[in-house]
Amino acid sequence: MIESKRRALIFFIIAALFAAAAGYFTLQKVKELNNDLGTMVTVYVAGSDIDARDVITPEAVAAESIPQKFVTAEHIRDPEELMNKVSVVPLSEGDVISKNMLKEASAVTEENNRLVTMMSSERVSFDEPLEPLDRVDIIVSNRTDEGNKTDIFMKDVKVARVANNEGQFSGVQVEISLEDTPELIHMQNYADSVRVIKANVGVSGQEVAAAEEEPEEEAEPAEEKAEEQPAEPEKTEQKPADKKKEASGG
C-alpha cells in the first residue's frame, strides 16, 4: 500500500508539472499572437447605405474596432477626415471607408455653375490675399491696334476656395456660370493682364438709406428746440408795449 501510494503521488506531481508547462506555453503563445495583432484600433465604417456623390454626414458613419495589425494608412481613424467629403462609389452598411474612395465635396452652390482656378502668374495678379466666400471684381487689360484698353470683365464673383503655397496665398477658385467659363479661361490665357480685386462687401442699400435717415430723425428735436427758443424774446417784446399802453392810459 505504501509503495502504490508513493507511485500515485509521483505520477500526480509529474502530471501537475506537465499541466503547468502546457499552461505556460499556451499563455506565451497567446501573448505572441496579441503582440502580433496589436491593440484594437477604432476605424470608421458606413453606418447606413451611402450613395455615390452624396455628402457623408455623421449620422451615416459608425465606429468599429479592428486589430492594429490590419490597420493601414487608408483607414479613416479621425472623423474630421470625413468632413465635407463624398464617396466616389456607393457604400453599403458596414463597408469600411477608406481614403482612396473619398473626394472633396464640390463647393458649387448652383447646378449650372462651375469652379475656375485662378493662380497668381505673369498675367494674373491679386491686390490682396483673399478668403473663401469673398467677392471679387475681375479687371482685364489688353493692348490693341486702337490703343490700350482696360475694362471690368466680371463683377461680384464669389470666391469658393483659396490656394496656399507654403503658407502664402497663391490663388483662388471662383464660382461662375457655365456660359462665362470659356470667356474667363480665354482671358487668363490670352489677356495682357488680369487683375483680381476684392469687392467692397458693405451694408446693403436699405441699410445705407436707414443710416442716412437716422441723422435726420435726430435733427428734428434740435429744430424743434430752435423754433421754441424765439418764443421767449416775443414775450420780452410784449412787456415794453404793455408799459407804453399803461403810460398812455395813465
Short mmCIF file of C-alpha atoms in Angstrom, two decimals:
data_model
loop_
_atom_site.label_atom_id
_atom_site.label_comp_id
_atom_site.label_asym_id
_atom_site.label_seq_id
_atom_site.Cartn_x
_atom_site.Cartn_y
_atom_site.Cartn_z
CA MET A 1 0.00 0.00 0.00
CA ILE A 2 2.76 2.46 0.84
CA GLU A 3 4.59 1.74 -2.44
CA SER A 4 1.41 2.21 -4.51
CA LYS A 5 0.64 5.50 -2.79
CA ARG A 6 4.16 6.66 -3.45
CA ARG A 7 3.86 5.87 -7.17
CA ALA A 8 0.48 7.60 -7.39
CA LEU A 9 1.93 10.70 -5.74
CA ILE A 10 4.85 10.73 -8.19
CA PHE A 11 2.52 10.41 -11.19
CA PHE A 12 0.34 13.19 -9.78
CA ILE A 13 3.34 15.51 -9.39
CA ILE A 14 4.56 14.72 -12.90
CA ALA A 15 1.08 15.37 -14.33
CA ALA A 16 0.89 18.70 -12.46
CA LEU A 17 4.26 19.73 -13.84
CA PHE A 18 3.20 18.86 -17.40
CA ALA A 19 -0.06 20.79 -16.92
CA ALA A 20 1.83 23.83 -15.61
CA ALA A 21 4.26 23.67 -18.51
CA ALA A 22 1.40 23.37 -21.01
CA GLY A 23 -0.36 26.35 -19.44
CA TYR A 24 2.81 28.43 -19.52
CA PHE A 25 3.50 27.71 -23.19
CA THR A 26 -0.15 28.40 -24.08
CA LEU A 27 0.00 31.78 -22.29
CA GLN A 28 3.20 32.68 -24.11
CA LYS A 29 1.61 31.79 -27.44
CA VAL A 30 -1.42 33.97 -26.69
CA LYS A 31 0.86 36.87 -25.79
CA GLU A 32 2.77 36.44 -29.04
CA LEU A 33 -0.49 36.49 -31.02
CA ASN A 34 -1.67 39.60 -29.18
CA ASN A 35 1.63 41.33 -29.82
CA ASP A 36 1.46 40.33 -33.45
CA LEU A 37 -2.10 41.62 -33.89
CA GLY A 38 -1.55 44.66 -31.74
CA THR A 39 -4.13 46.56 -29.72
CA MET A 40 -7.60 47.25 -31.01
CA VAL A 41 -7.95 50.45 -33.04
CA THR A 42 -11.13 52.36 -33.87
CA VAL A 43 -11.85 52.93 -37.55
CA TYR A 44 -14.95 54.28 -39.26
CA VAL A 45 -17.32 52.35 -41.49
CA ALA A 46 -20.59 53.10 -43.23
CA GLY A 47 -23.37 53.12 -40.64
CA SER A 48 -26.00 53.04 -43.38
CA ASP A 49 -26.19 52.90 -47.15
CA ILE A 50 -24.35 55.86 -48.73
CA ASP A 51 -24.93 56.72 -52.37
CA ALA A 52 -22.06 57.84 -54.58
CA ARG A 53 -21.51 61.63 -54.64
CA ASP A 54 -23.63 62.13 -51.51
CA VAL A 55 -22.04 64.23 -48.78
CA ILE A 56 -21.09 61.98 -45.85
CA THR A 57 -22.83 63.04 -42.64
CA PRO A 58 -22.02 62.00 -39.04
CA GLU A 59 -25.26 60.02 -38.92
CA ALA A 60 -24.17 57.90 -41.89
CA VAL A 61 -20.97 56.52 -40.28
CA ALA A 62 -20.24 54.19 -37.38
CA ALA A 63 -17.15 53.26 -35.33
CA GLU A 64 -15.65 49.78 -35.42
CA SER A 65 -12.63 48.25 -33.66
CA ILE A 66 -10.08 46.14 -35.55
CA PRO A 67 -6.60 44.84 -34.57
CA GLN A 68 -3.69 47.20 -35.10
CA LYS A 69 -2.08 44.66 -37.48
CA PHE A 70 -4.85 45.13 -40.06
CA VAL A 71 -4.94 48.95 -39.93
CA THR A 72 -3.48 50.65 -42.99
CA ALA A 73 -2.87 54.27 -43.93
CA GLU A 74 -6.09 54.23 -45.98
CA HIS A 75 -8.34 53.58 -42.97
CA ILE A 76 -10.25 56.53 -41.51
CA ARG A 77 -9.33 56.90 -37.84
CA ASP A 78 -10.29 60.56 -37.34
CA PRO A 79 -13.90 61.64 -38.04
CA GLU A 80 -12.60 65.06 -39.13
CA GLU A 81 -11.24 63.35 -42.26
CA LEU A 82 -14.86 62.73 -43.35
CA MET A 83 -15.92 66.37 -43.11
CA ASN A 84 -17.20 67.78 -46.41
CA LYS A 85 -16.34 64.56 -48.26
CA VAL A 86 -18.25 62.38 -50.72
CA SER A 87 -17.68 58.76 -51.71
CA VAL A 88 -16.92 58.06 -55.37
CA VAL A 89 -18.52 54.59 -55.01
CA PRO A 90 -21.75 53.55 -53.29
CA LEU A 91 -21.29 52.08 -49.81
CA SER A 92 -23.43 49.54 -48.01
CA GLU A 93 -23.92 49.41 -44.26
CA GLY A 94 -20.79 48.01 -42.60
CA ASP A 95 -18.42 48.74 -45.50
CA VAL A 96 -15.05 50.09 -44.40
CA ILE A 97 -14.48 53.68 -45.56
CA SER A 98 -11.00 54.26 -46.99
CA LYS A 99 -9.31 57.48 -48.08
CA ASN A 100 -8.90 56.40 -51.70
CA MET A 101 -12.67 56.29 -52.16
CA LEU A 102 -13.25 59.81 -50.80
CA LYS A 103 -13.32 63.10 -52.65
CA GLU A 104 -13.80 66.69 -51.58
CA ALA A 105 -17.42 67.79 -51.87
CA SER A 106 -17.98 70.41 -54.53
CA ALA A 107 -18.24 73.98 -53.28
CA VAL A 108 -20.53 74.94 -56.17
CA THR A 109 -23.81 76.27 -54.84
CA GLU A 110 -25.77 76.03 -58.12
CA GLU A 111 -26.01 73.18 -60.61
CA ASN A 112 -25.17 75.31 -63.67
CA ASN A 113 -22.13 76.95 -62.04
CA ARG A 114 -18.53 75.86 -62.36
CA LEU A 115 -15.32 76.39 -60.38
CA VAL A 116 -12.48 78.03 -62.29
CA THR A 117 -8.98 78.16 -60.82
CA MET A 118 -7.10 81.46 -60.99
CA MET A 119 -3.49 81.20 -59.84
CA SER A 120 -1.10 84.10 -59.47
CA SER A 121 1.10 84.37 -62.57
CA GLU A 122 2.61 86.84 -65.02
CA ARG A 123 -0.85 87.56 -66.40
CA VAL A 124 -2.98 87.13 -63.26
CA SER A 125 -2.40 89.26 -60.17
CA PHE A 126 -4.25 89.79 -56.89
CA ASP A 127 -4.41 93.06 -54.98
CA GLU A 128 -4.57 91.29 -51.60
CA PRO A 129 -4.94 87.80 -50.09
CA LEU A 130 -8.49 86.51 -50.25
CA GLU A 131 -10.61 84.14 -48.19
CA PRO A 132 -13.44 81.75 -49.07
CA LEU A 133 -16.80 83.46 -49.64
CA ASP A 134 -15.11 86.76 -50.51
CA ARG A 135 -16.42 88.65 -53.54
CA VAL A 136 -14.08 89.92 -56.25
CA ASP A 137 -14.13 92.00 -59.41
CA ILE A 138 -12.02 90.92 -62.38
CA ILE A 139 -10.37 93.69 -64.39
CA VAL A 140 -8.83 92.89 -67.81
CA SER A 141 -6.29 95.00 -69.72
CA ASN A 142 -5.40 94.45 -73.38
CA ARG A 143 -3.14 96.13 -75.94
CA THR A 144 -4.93 96.56 -79.26
CA ASP A 145 -4.27 98.36 -82.54
CA GLU A 146 -6.63 101.07 -81.35
CA GLY A 147 -4.67 101.51 -78.13
CA ASN A 148 -4.54 100.15 -74.61
CA LYS A 149 -7.89 99.25 -73.07
CA THR A 150 -8.90 98.25 -69.55
CA ASP A 151 -12.41 97.01 -68.75
CA ILE A 152 -14.32 95.45 -65.91
CA PHE A 153 -14.65 91.88 -67.14
CA MET A 154 -16.70 90.42 -64.25
CA LYS A 155 -18.23 91.91 -61.13
CA ASP A 156 -19.13 90.47 -57.74
CA VAL A 157 -17.71 86.98 -58.37
CA LYS A 158 -17.81 84.51 -55.46
CA VAL A 159 -14.56 83.01 -54.17
CA ALA A 160 -15.25 79.33 -53.43
CA ARG A 161 -11.79 78.19 -52.31
CA VAL A 162 -8.35 79.61 -51.64
CA ALA A 163 -4.99 78.06 -52.56
CA ASN A 164 -1.86 78.49 -50.46
CA ASN A 165 1.72 77.57 -51.28
CA GLU A 166 3.92 77.09 -48.20
CA GLY A 167 1.57 79.25 -46.18
CA GLN A 168 1.50 82.04 -48.78
CA PHE A 169 -1.64 82.97 -50.72
CA SER A 170 -1.27 81.81 -54.34
CA GLY A 171 -4.69 81.76 -55.97
CA VAL A 172 -8.41 81.08 -55.79
CA GLN A 173 -11.22 79.09 -57.30
CA VAL A 174 -14.09 81.32 -58.36
CA GLU A 175 -17.65 80.17 -58.95
CA ILE A 176 -19.15 81.41 -62.22
CA SER A 177 -21.85 80.29 -64.63
CA LEU A 178 -21.07 77.69 -67.27
CA GLU A 179 -21.64 80.28 -70.03
CA ASP A 180 -18.96 82.61 -68.59
CA THR A 181 -16.40 79.86 -68.02
CA PRO A 182 -14.86 79.83 -71.54
CA GLU A 183 -14.51 83.62 -71.54
CA LEU A 184 -12.70 83.69 -68.20
CA ILE A 185 -10.34 80.90 -69.23
CA HIS A 186 -9.67 82.69 -72.53
CA MET A 187 -8.80 85.89 -70.67
CA GLN A 188 -6.42 84.02 -68.36
CA ASN A 189 -4.63 82.54 -71.36
CA TYR A 190 -4.52 85.48 -73.77
CA ALA A 191 -5.22 88.78 -71.98
CA ASP A 192 -2.24 91.03 -71.34
CA SER A 193 -3.23 91.48 -67.71
CA VAL A 194 -5.94 90.06 -65.45
CA ARG A 195 -6.26 91.79 -62.11
CA VAL A 196 -8.43 90.44 -59.30
CA ILE A 197 -9.55 92.97 -56.71
CA LYS A 198 -11.64 92.38 -53.62
CA ALA A 199 -15.16 93.75 -53.95
CA ASN A 200 -16.46 96.06 -51.24
CA VAL A 201 -18.86 93.87 -49.32
CA GLY A 202 -20.55 96.62 -47.33
CA VAL A 203 -24.03 97.23 -45.99
CA SER A 204 -26.96 96.87 -48.33
CA GLY A 205 -28.75 99.79 -49.95
CA GLN A 206 -31.60 99.58 -47.46
CA GLU A 207 -29.18 99.73 -44.54
CA VAL A 208 -27.45 102.75 -46.11
CA ALA A 209 -30.79 104.51 -46.57
CA ALA A 210 -31.72 103.73 -42.97
CA ALA A 211 -28.37 105.07 -41.79
CA GLU A 212 -28.94 108.28 -43.75
CA GLU A 213 -32.41 108.72 -42.25
CA GLU A 214 -31.23 108.37 -38.67
CA PRO A 215 -29.38 111.74 -38.51
CA GLU A 216 -32.49 113.47 -39.89
CA GLU A 217 -34.60 111.95 -37.14
CA GLU A 218 -32.10 113.09 -34.56
CA ALA A 219 -32.03 116.58 -36.09
CA GLU A 220 -35.79 117.06 -35.63
CA PRO A 221 -35.63 117.63 -31.86
CA ALA A 222 -32.87 120.20 -32.42
CA GLU A 223 -35.06 122.03 -34.95
CA GLU A 224 -37.99 121.95 -32.53
CA LYS A 225 -35.80 123.42 -29.83
CA ALA A 226 -34.61 126.12 -32.24
CA GLU A 227 -38.24 127.01 -33.00
CA GLU A 228 -39.11 127.12 -29.32
CA GLN A 229 -36.23 129.43 -28.43
CA PRO A 230 -37.57 132.57 -30.27
CA ALA A 231 -40.78 132.32 -28.23
CA GLU A 232 -39.06 133.85 -25.20
CA PRO A 233 -37.94 137.09 -26.97
CA GLU A 234 -41.53 137.60 -28.17
CA LYS A 235 -42.67 137.67 -24.58
CA THR A 236 -39.94 140.16 -23.71
CA GLU A 237 -41.05 142.37 -26.62
CA GLN A 238 -44.63 142.41 -25.32
CA LYS A 239 -43.62 143.77 -21.96
CA PRO A 240 -42.41 147.19 -23.26
CA ALA A 241 -45.62 147.50 -25.32
CA ASP A 242 -47.69 146.86 -22.23
CA LYS A 243 -45.76 149.51 -20.38
CA LYS A 244 -46.47 152.07 -23.16
CA LYS A 245 -50.19 151.28 -23.01
CA GLU A 246 -50.15 151.72 -19.28
CA ALA A 247 -48.29 155.06 -19.68
CA SER A 248 -50.80 156.32 -22.30
CA GLY A 249 -53.72 155.18 -20.21
CA GLY A 250 -52.28 156.98 -17.20
#
